[in-house]
Amino acid sequence: DRGDDARALTLYREALDLGSGHPGTRVVTEVIEAVAIVAAGAGQAHRAVRLLSATRAQRDRIGLVYGVKQDQAATEHALAIARTALGEHTFVAAWAAGRALSPSEACAEARDPFANPAGAPTGSLTRREVEILRLVATGMTNPAIAAALYISV
């Protein structure tokens, strides 16, 4: 069964609060991506593109690759949703603006609350996803989370 976006965003903000002193880290970068994915599903295409662009730039800077194919697929899906919603010209401008964000600026933007527009589709998290998110918020690595939850990476 599924949770809700508001709860997911609350947990993501908690994780970002914990990581605010280290905004350029893998964990914070991945949480910002998660916020962007929720934003895309909630009709916040411009925000989603800016945040995903900022995290892509950060991934490039620190050499961070996707450890889980589903994470990369979710990111690409969110980008496709946002590109369709914005149109190519606006998408490119938002992408450029996001690339210019520092890790601290991206973290601050991801922490800003946003409302789900009426009628916008909402994604949600399973109990297992919430469990994983709580472990991410504590700073655990993907292999440590996998070991703790008895799953393979």
Short mmCIF file of C-alpha atoms in Angstrom, two decimals:
data_model
loop_
_atom_site.label_atom_id
_atom_site.label_comp_id
_atom_site.label_asym_id
_atom_site.label_seq_id
_atom_site.Cartn_x
_atom_site.Cartn_y
_atom_site.Cartn_z
CA ASP A 1 0.00 0.00 0.00
CA ARG A 2 1.09 3.58 -0.62
CA GLY A 3 1.87 6.62 1.50
CA ASP A 4 1.55 10.19 0.32
CA ASP A 5 3.72 12.90 -1.19
CA ALA A 6 3.32 15.23 1.78
CA ARG A 7 4.79 12.60 4.10
CA ALA A 8 7.60 11.84 1.66
CA LEU A 9 8.47 15.53 1.38
CA THR A 10 8.47 15.85 5.16
CA LEU A 11 10.97 13.01 5.41
CA TYR A 12 13.07 14.42 2.57
CA ARG A 13 13.17 17.82 4.30
CA GLU A 14 14.27 16.15 7.53
CA ALA A 15 17.07 14.43 5.62
CA LEU A 16 18.07 17.73 4.00
CA ASP A 17 18.05 19.45 7.40
CA LEU A 18 20.39 16.76 8.70
CA GLY A 19 22.66 17.15 5.68
CA SER A 20 22.49 20.93 5.31
CA GLY A 21 26.04 21.33 6.62
CA HIS A 22 27.32 19.06 3.83
CA PRO A 23 25.21 19.94 0.77
CA GLY A 24 27.61 18.48 -1.81
CA THR A 25 27.51 14.91 -0.51
CA ARG A 26 26.08 11.82 -2.16
CA VAL A 27 23.25 11.50 0.35
CA VAL A 28 22.09 15.11 0.03
CA THR A 29 22.37 14.94 -3.77
CA GLU A 30 20.19 11.82 -3.86
CA VAL A 31 17.59 13.35 -1.52
CA ILE A 32 17.40 16.48 -3.70
CA GLU A 33 16.79 14.18 -6.67
CA ALA A 34 13.98 12.49 -4.76
CA VAL A 35 12.36 15.87 -4.04
CA ALA A 36 12.63 16.70 -7.75
CA ILE A 37 10.94 13.44 -8.72
CA VAL A 38 8.03 14.22 -6.37
CA ALA A 39 7.92 17.77 -7.78
CA ALA A 40 7.62 16.46 -11.35
CA GLY A 41 4.75 14.19 -10.35
CA ALA A 42 3.06 17.05 -8.50
CA GLY A 43 3.03 19.35 -11.51
CA GLN A 44 6.06 21.39 -10.39
CA ALA A 45 7.94 20.86 -13.65
CA HIS A 46 10.12 23.98 -13.48
CA ARG A 47 11.31 23.12 -9.96
CA ALA A 48 11.88 19.49 -10.94
CA VAL A 49 14.09 20.45 -13.89
CA ARG A 50 16.13 22.97 -11.88
CA LEU A 51 16.73 20.46 -9.08
CA LEU A 52 17.49 17.55 -11.40
CA SER A 53 19.89 19.71 -13.37
CA ALA A 54 21.62 20.82 -10.16
CA THR A 55 21.97 17.22 -9.00
CA ARG A 56 23.26 16.12 -12.41
CA ALA A 57 25.91 18.85 -12.17
CA GLN A 58 26.80 17.69 -8.66
CA ARG A 59 26.98 14.07 -9.81
CA ASP A 60 29.38 15.18 -12.55
CA ARG A 61 31.53 17.13 -10.06
CA ILE A 62 31.93 14.30 -7.57
CA GLY A 63 31.81 11.37 -10.01
CA LEU A 64 28.61 9.98 -8.52
CA VAL A 65 26.97 7.25 -10.59
CA TYR A 66 23.61 5.60 -10.03
CA GLY A 67 23.99 2.51 -7.88
CA VAL A 68 20.43 1.39 -8.51
CA LYS A 69 19.00 1.37 -12.05
CA GLN A 70 15.51 2.18 -10.76
CA ASP A 71 16.80 5.49 -9.35
CA GLN A 72 18.15 6.51 -12.74
CA ALA A 73 14.93 5.37 -14.45
CA ALA A 74 12.82 7.43 -12.01
CA THR A 75 14.98 10.48 -12.68
CA GLU A 76 14.71 10.09 -16.45
CA HIS A 77 10.95 9.61 -16.16
CA ALA A 78 10.63 12.80 -14.11
CA LEU A 79 12.69 14.67 -16.70
CA ALA A 80 10.44 13.40 -19.50
CA ILE A 81 7.32 14.52 -17.59
CA ALA A 82 8.84 17.95 -16.98
CA ARG A 83 10.05 18.37 -20.57
CA THR A 84 6.56 17.62 -21.86
CA ALA A 85 4.94 20.01 -19.37
CA LEU A 86 7.35 22.90 -20.05
CA GLY A 87 8.12 22.59 -23.72
CA GLU A 88 11.66 22.48 -25.05
CA HIS A 89 12.55 26.18 -24.81
CA THR A 90 11.46 26.56 -21.18
CA PHE A 91 12.98 23.18 -20.28
CA VAL A 92 16.39 24.22 -21.66
CA ALA A 93 16.27 27.53 -19.76
CA ALA A 94 15.32 25.78 -16.50
CA TRP A 95 18.06 23.19 -17.06
CA ALA A 96 20.67 25.94 -17.52
CA ALA A 97 19.46 27.73 -14.39
CA GLY A 98 19.66 24.51 -12.39
CA ARG A 99 23.20 23.76 -13.56
CA ALA A 100 24.22 27.16 -12.17
CA LEU A 101 22.92 26.39 -8.66
CA SER A 102 25.51 25.63 -6.00
CA PRO A 103 24.90 22.54 -3.86
CA SER A 104 23.79 24.84 -1.00
CA GLU A 105 21.34 26.68 -3.26
CA ALA A 106 19.92 23.41 -4.59
CA CYS A 107 19.50 22.13 -1.04
CA ALA A 108 17.69 25.33 -0.03
CA GLU A 109 15.42 25.14 -3.08
CA ALA A 110 14.60 21.49 -2.37
CA ARG A 111 13.70 22.38 1.23
CA ASP A 112 11.21 25.07 0.15
CA PRO A 113 7.68 23.76 0.61
CA PHE A 114 5.41 23.40 -2.37
CA ALA A 115 1.79 22.47 -2.70
CA ASN A 116 0.41 19.82 -4.95
CA PRO A 117 -1.83 21.66 -7.43
CA ALA A 118 -5.44 20.54 -7.37
CA GLY A 119 -5.97 17.69 -9.76
CA ALA A 120 -2.26 17.04 -10.34
CA PRO A 121 -1.31 13.39 -10.27
CA THR A 122 0.48 12.37 -7.12
CA GLY A 123 3.09 9.71 -6.62
CA SER A 124 3.43 7.99 -3.33
CA LEU A 125 5.79 5.82 -1.36
CA THR A 126 5.37 2.27 -0.21
CA ARG A 127 6.11 1.37 3.40
CA ARG A 128 9.38 -0.15 2.21
CA GLU A 129 10.36 3.08 0.42
CA VAL A 130 9.65 5.07 3.59
CA GLU A 131 11.77 2.60 5.54
CA ILE A 132 14.64 3.07 3.06
CA LEU A 133 14.22 6.84 3.17
CA ARG A 134 14.53 6.85 6.95
CA LEU A 135 17.81 4.96 6.65
CA VAL A 136 19.05 7.37 3.96
CA ALA A 137 18.22 10.25 6.29
CA THR A 138 20.56 8.75 8.89
CA GLY A 139 23.40 8.83 6.34
CA MET A 140 23.60 5.10 5.61
CA THR A 141 25.18 4.06 2.32
CA ASN A 142 23.29 2.01 -0.29
CA PRO A 143 25.19 -1.22 0.59
CA ALA A 144 24.57 -0.65 4.32
CA ILE A 145 20.85 -0.10 3.67
CA ALA A 146 20.74 -3.23 1.51
CA ALA A 147 22.39 -5.25 4.26
CA ALA A 148 20.08 -3.85 6.92
CA LEU A 149 16.99 -4.66 4.87
CA TYR A 150 18.24 -7.95 3.42
CA ILE A 151 18.08 -6.78 -0.21
CA SER A 152 20.67 -6.88 -2.98
CA VAL A 153 22.14 -3.84 -4.68
#
